[in-house]
Amino acid sequence: MQDELAECVSSGSLLLIAGTRLSYNRTVSSRSPVPQTTRRDLNFGALLRRWRTVRRVSQLALALDADISTRHLSCVETGRAQPSWEMVLRLANALEIPLRERNTLLLAAGYAPHYRQTSLDAPEMEAARQAVDLLLRQQEPYPGIIIDRYWNTLRMNSGMRHFLGRFPICDSVKPHNGVRFVFHPKGLRPFIENWDSVAARIVQRVHREVAANPSDETMKCFLEELLSYPAVPNRWRVLDVDESPPPFLTINYRRNNSTLRFFSAVTTFGTAQDVALQEMRVESFFPADEATRAELMAAR
């Protein structure tokens, strides 16, 4: 306890971050490390307090989970104590903070980032690469895609390439991003029969990503981009906490008097210790009716 109280010696300041509005083709990429918040933007105590608020965890509960005193935690949050490197990671672990944001916390506390962000093509990612390639092959002839945190496409199988080949207009939308395709007038939006339902659910999902990751300015900008597209209702600008979604939602694509109906499943790595690997998702699309299944099988 005395050692903890002795650390209550320094103070910090709180600065606000202003978001920016994106154009239609703004690149949202997580392929290279770009910390969303630096020490100059928010001090460690402010960041920690914000994460604790988002997670709805009291100081007492966090102190118990991190095995520290509430007095010391209070000193850290108010800037009167400088946390050690080990303390930063212990608190981040207790709050279940994603690896990218753990690096941000370390930077805010004055330490170097601890978690790497490695390209899927790097030699040390061979095992992960083989795993996702196997998942994509097994998904044939149904579409499968590898995406990053911001829904940018990293890899796709032939089933997805064949599906997108039905909509050549998408080639004009860069970079390749499935969520952007749904909202962009020159993407898949004109072909989605139930666009209002699908787009509303996607916006709510991005809202929740923003709420759950308060340091992620890139995700906030991506949300602003989606809300800036034509004919997006103003009511979508607010997170609908009372929403009662259906248990199952399909996305229905109509082209040339034919409708393809899909639902998707997402696979993630359970024990990732690399930023990119933790954020990587394998999204597999399955036919939601017999007509779609038959058409995909016939196109093999």
PDB file of C-alpha atoms in Angstrom, residues 117-264:
ATOM      1  CA  GLN A 117       0.385  -6.171 -36.225  1.00  0.00           C
ATOM      2  CA  THR A 118       1.584  -8.686 -38.794  1.00  0.00           C
ATOM      3  CA  SER A 119       0.521  -9.109 -42.392  1.00  0.00           C
ATOM      4  CA  LEU A 120      -1.188 -12.392 -43.215  1.00  0.00           C
ATOM      5  CA  ASP A 121       1.484 -12.917 -45.888  1.00  0.00           C
ATOM      6  CA  ALA A 122       4.356 -12.785 -43.390  1.00  0.00           C
ATOM      7  CA  PRO A 123       6.307 -16.063 -42.878  1.00  0.00           C
ATOM      8  CA  GLU A 124       5.449 -16.207 -39.169  1.00  0.00           C
ATOM      9  CA  MET A 125       1.739 -16.233 -40.079  1.00  0.00           C
ATOM     10  CA  GLU A 126       1.992 -19.419 -42.125  1.00  0.00           C
ATOM     11  CA  ALA A 127      -0.134 -21.521 -39.765  1.00  0.00           C
ATOM     12  CA  ALA A 128      -2.871 -18.878 -39.625  1.00  0.00           C
ATOM     13  CA  ARG A 129      -2.700 -18.439 -43.389  1.00  0.00           C
ATOM     14  CA  GLN A 130      -3.122 -22.167 -43.948  1.00  0.00           C
ATOM     15  CA  ALA A 131      -6.096 -22.200 -41.569  1.00  0.00           C
ATOM     16  CA  VAL A 132      -7.984 -19.380 -43.279  1.00  0.00           C
ATOM     17  CA  ASP A 133      -7.175 -20.728 -46.744  1.00  0.00           C
ATOM     18  CA  LEU A 134      -8.590 -24.100 -45.677  1.00  0.00           C
ATOM     19  CA  LEU A 135     -11.773 -22.422 -44.440  1.00  0.00           C
ATOM     20  CA  LEU A 136     -12.150 -20.576 -47.724  1.00  0.00           C
ATOM     21  CA  ARG A 137     -11.645 -23.742 -49.776  1.00  0.00           C
ATOM     22  CA  GLN A 138     -14.117 -25.710 -47.683  1.00  0.00           C
ATOM     23  CA  GLN A 139     -16.697 -22.975 -48.231  1.00  0.00           C
ATOM     24  CA  GLU A 140     -16.766 -23.535 -52.010  1.00  0.00           C
ATOM     25  CA  PRO A 141     -18.930 -23.060 -54.020  1.00  0.00           C
ATOM     26  CA  TYR A 142     -20.477 -20.687 -51.489  1.00  0.00           C
ATOM     27  CA  PRO A 143     -18.859 -17.262 -50.999  1.00  0.00           C
ATOM     28  CA  GLY A 144     -16.227 -16.811 -48.329  1.00  0.00           C
ATOM     29  CA  ILE A 145     -14.102 -13.801 -47.459  1.00  0.00           C
ATOM     30  CA  ILE A 146     -11.360 -12.742 -45.031  1.00  0.00           C
ATOM     31  CA  ILE A 147     -11.873  -9.256 -43.606  1.00  0.00           C
ATOM     32  CA  ASP A 148     -10.150  -7.002 -41.123  1.00  0.00           C
ATOM     33  CA  ARG A 149     -11.603  -4.952 -38.294  1.00  0.00           C
ATOM     34  CA  TYR A 150     -13.071  -2.389 -40.690  1.00  0.00           C
ATOM     35  CA  TRP A 151     -14.525  -4.927 -43.132  1.00  0.00           C
ATOM     36  CA  ASN A 152     -11.748  -4.398 -45.688  1.00  0.00           C
ATOM     37  CA  THR A 153     -11.206  -7.496 -47.818  1.00  0.00           C
ATOM     38  CA  LEU A 154      -7.946  -9.371 -47.262  1.00  0.00           C
ATOM     39  CA  ARG A 155      -8.753 -12.573 -49.170  1.00  0.00           C
ATOM     40  CA  MET A 156     -11.703 -14.212 -50.905  1.00  0.00           C
ATOM     41  CA  ASN A 157     -12.513 -17.582 -52.423  1.00  0.00           C
ATOM     42  CA  SER A 158     -13.668 -18.283 -55.968  1.00  0.00           C
ATOM     43  CA  GLY A 159     -17.273 -18.451 -54.787  1.00  0.00           C
ATOM     44  CA  MET A 160     -17.093 -14.818 -53.684  1.00  0.00           C
ATOM     45  CA  ARG A 161     -15.321 -13.780 -56.878  1.00  0.00           C
ATOM     46  CA  HIS A 162     -18.020 -15.479 -58.929  1.00  0.00           C
ATOM     47  CA  PHE A 163     -20.745 -13.793 -56.885  1.00  0.00           C
ATOM     48  CA  LEU A 164     -19.213 -10.315 -57.258  1.00  0.00           C
ATOM     49  CA  GLY A 165     -18.766 -11.008 -60.965  1.00  0.00           C
ATOM     50  CA  ARG A 166     -22.548 -10.732 -61.248  1.00  0.00           C
ATOM     51  CA  PHE A 167     -22.242  -7.081 -60.207  1.00  0.00           C
ATOM     52  CA  PRO A 168     -19.367  -5.534 -62.213  1.00  0.00           C
ATOM     53  CA  ILE A 169     -20.435  -2.073 -61.040  1.00  0.00           C
ATOM     54  CA  CYS A 170     -18.695  -2.845 -57.727  1.00  0.00           C
ATOM     55  CA  ASP A 171     -15.308  -2.586 -59.439  1.00  0.00           C
ATOM     56  CA  SER A 172     -15.665   1.195 -59.309  1.00  0.00           C
ATOM     57  CA  VAL A 173     -15.849   1.226 -55.484  1.00  0.00           C
ATOM     58  CA  LYS A 174     -12.417   1.228 -53.872  1.00  0.00           C
ATOM     59  CA  PRO A 175     -11.075  -0.073 -51.595  1.00  0.00           C
ATOM     60  CA  HIS A 176     -12.865  -3.414 -51.520  1.00  0.00           C
ATOM     61  CA  ASN A 177     -15.071  -3.298 -48.432  1.00  0.00           C
ATOM     62  CA  GLY A 178     -18.229  -5.347 -47.943  1.00  0.00           C
ATOM     63  CA  VAL A 179     -20.006  -2.833 -45.714  1.00  0.00           C
ATOM     64  CA  ARG A 180     -19.180   0.024 -48.073  1.00  0.00           C
ATOM     65  CA  PHE A 181     -20.615  -2.040 -50.945  1.00  0.00           C
ATOM     66  CA  VAL A 182     -23.937  -2.246 -49.109  1.00  0.00           C
ATOM     67  CA  PHE A 183     -24.179   1.553 -48.727  1.00  0.00           C
ATOM     68  CA  HIS A 184     -22.480   2.912 -51.846  1.00  0.00           C
ATOM     69  CA  PRO A 185     -24.878   3.814 -54.714  1.00  0.00           C
ATOM     70  CA  LYS A 186     -22.411   2.219 -57.148  1.00  0.00           C
ATOM     71  CA  GLY A 187     -21.933  -0.883 -55.044  1.00  0.00           C
ATOM     72  CA  LEU A 188     -24.392  -3.641 -54.172  1.00  0.00           C
ATOM     73  CA  ARG A 189     -27.005  -1.277 -52.753  1.00  0.00           C
ATOM     74  CA  PRO A 190     -29.183  -1.071 -55.934  1.00  0.00           C
ATOM     75  CA  PHE A 191     -29.475  -4.869 -55.978  1.00  0.00           C
ATOM     76  CA  ILE A 192     -30.411  -5.510 -52.323  1.00  0.00           C
ATOM     77  CA  GLU A 193     -34.159  -6.079 -52.048  1.00  0.00           C
ATOM     78  CA  ASN A 194     -34.291  -5.639 -48.287  1.00  0.00           C
ATOM     79  CA  TRP A 195     -31.743  -2.825 -48.131  1.00  0.00           C
ATOM     80  CA  ASP A 196     -33.503  -0.842 -45.391  1.00  0.00           C
ATOM     81  CA  SER A 197     -33.461  -3.776 -42.980  1.00  0.00           C
ATOM     82  CA  VAL A 198     -29.916  -4.877 -43.809  1.00  0.00           C
ATOM     83  CA  ALA A 199     -28.388  -1.391 -43.765  1.00  0.00           C
ATOM     84  CA  ALA A 200     -30.139  -0.516 -40.499  1.00  0.00           C
ATOM     85  CA  ARG A 201     -28.701  -3.608 -38.828  1.00  0.00           C
ATOM     86  CA  ILE A 202     -25.219  -2.861 -40.163  1.00  0.00           C
ATOM     87  CA  VAL A 203     -25.326   0.736 -38.897  1.00  0.00           C
ATOM     88  CA  GLN A 204     -26.389  -0.464 -35.466  1.00  0.00           C
ATOM     89  CA  ARG A 205     -23.519  -2.951 -35.481  1.00  0.00           C
ATOM     90  CA  VAL A 206     -21.008  -0.209 -36.315  1.00  0.00           C
ATOM     91  CA  HIS A 207     -22.568   2.008 -33.634  1.00  0.00           C
ATOM     92  CA  ARG A 208     -21.945  -0.772 -31.120  1.00  0.00           C
ATOM     93  CA  GLU A 209     -18.350  -1.189 -32.315  1.00  0.00           C
ATOM     94  CA  VAL A 210     -17.811   2.539 -31.720  1.00  0.00           C
ATOM     95  CA  ALA A 211     -19.407   2.370 -28.280  1.00  0.00           C
ATOM     96  CA  ALA A 212     -17.397  -0.702 -27.288  1.00  0.00           C
ATOM     97  CA  ASN A 213     -14.065   0.753 -28.507  1.00  0.00           C
ATOM     98  CA  PRO A 214     -14.023   4.416 -27.472  1.00  0.00           C
ATOM     99  CA  SER A 215     -10.428   5.034 -28.573  1.00  0.00           C
ATOM    100  CA  ASP A 216     -11.010   3.911 -32.160  1.00  0.00           C
ATOM    101  CA  GLU A 217     -11.273   7.133 -34.150  1.00  0.00           C
ATOM    102  CA  THR A 218     -11.065   5.184 -37.420  1.00  0.00           C
ATOM    103  CA  MET A 219     -14.249   3.295 -36.585  1.00  0.00           C
ATOM    104  CA  LYS A 220     -15.976   6.570 -35.708  1.00  0.00           C
ATOM    105  CA  CYS A 221     -14.970   7.995 -39.082  1.00  0.00           C
ATOM    106  CA  PHE A 222     -16.218   4.871 -40.837  1.00  0.00           C
ATOM    107  CA  LEU A 223     -19.586   5.255 -39.132  1.00  0.00           C
ATOM    108  CA  GLU A 224     -19.730   8.882 -40.283  1.00  0.00           C
ATOM    109  CA  GLU A 225     -18.970   7.754 -43.821  1.00  0.00           C
ATOM    110  CA  LEU A 226     -21.859   5.279 -43.811  1.00  0.00           C
ATOM    111  CA  LEU A 227     -24.237   7.889 -42.416  1.00  0.00           C
ATOM    112  CA  SER A 228     -23.196  10.377 -45.109  1.00  0.00           C
ATOM    113  CA  TYR A 229     -24.416   8.266 -48.044  1.00  0.00           C
ATOM    114  CA  PRO A 230     -27.586   9.358 -49.869  1.00  0.00           C
ATOM    115  CA  ALA A 231     -30.992   8.474 -48.429  1.00  0.00           C
ATOM    116  CA  VAL A 232     -29.622   7.237 -45.103  1.00  0.00           C
ATOM    117  CA  PRO A 233     -32.291   8.148 -42.509  1.00  0.00           C
ATOM    118  CA  ASN A 234     -31.351  10.623 -39.783  1.00  0.00           C
ATOM    119  CA  ARG A 235     -32.697   8.247 -37.138  1.00  0.00           C
ATOM    120  CA  TRP A 236     -29.805   5.894 -37.907  1.00  0.00           C
ATOM    121  CA  ARG A 237     -27.396   8.438 -36.432  1.00  0.00           C
ATOM    122  CA  VAL A 238     -28.366   7.267 -32.951  1.00  0.00           C
ATOM    123  CA  LEU A 239     -27.689   3.880 -31.400  1.00  0.00           C
ATOM    124  CA  ASP A 240     -31.002   2.109 -30.896  1.00  0.00           C
ATOM    125  CA  VAL A 241     -30.559   0.567 -27.455  1.00  0.00           C
ATOM    126  CA  ASP A 242     -34.170  -0.620 -27.440  1.00  0.00           C
ATOM    127  CA  GLU A 243     -33.846  -2.470 -30.731  1.00  0.00           C
ATOM    128  CA  SER A 244     -35.302  -5.978 -30.668  1.00  0.00           C
ATOM    129  CA  PRO A 245     -33.777  -7.595 -33.752  1.00  0.00           C
ATOM    130  CA  PRO A 246     -35.128 -10.760 -35.309  1.00  0.00           C
ATOM    131  CA  PRO A 247     -33.173 -13.948 -34.569  1.00  0.00           C
ATOM    132  CA  PHE A 248     -32.233 -14.324 -38.217  1.00  0.00           C
ATOM    133  CA  LEU A 249     -31.758 -11.831 -41.052  1.00  0.00           C
ATOM    134  CA  THR A 250     -30.966 -12.667 -44.660  1.00  0.00           C
ATOM    135  CA  ILE A 251     -29.583 -10.358 -47.320  1.00  0.00           C
ATOM    136  CA  ASN A 252     -31.432 -10.705 -50.617  1.00  0.00           C
ATOM    137  CA  TYR A 253     -29.751  -9.795 -53.909  1.00  0.00           C
ATOM    138  CA  ARG A 254     -31.901  -9.444 -57.003  1.00  0.00           C
ATOM    139  CA  ARG A 255     -30.544  -9.276 -60.550  1.00  0.00           C
ATOM    140  CA  ASN A 256     -31.948 -10.382 -63.925  1.00  0.00           C
ATOM    141  CA  ASN A 257     -35.205 -11.701 -62.413  1.00  0.00           C
ATOM    142  CA  SER A 258     -33.285 -13.924 -60.018  1.00  0.00           C
ATOM    143  CA  THR A 259     -32.939 -13.512 -56.245  1.00  0.00           C
ATOM    144  CA  LEU A 260     -30.081 -14.900 -54.175  1.00  0.00           C
ATOM    145  CA  ARG A 261     -30.681 -15.050 -50.433  1.00  0.00           C
ATOM    146  CA  PHE A 262     -27.777 -15.441 -47.985  1.00  0.00           C
ATOM    147  CA  PHE A 263     -27.021 -15.502 -44.296  1.00  0.00           C
ATOM    148  CA  SER A 264     -23.504 -15.439 -42.899  1.00  0.00           C
TER     149      SER A 264
END
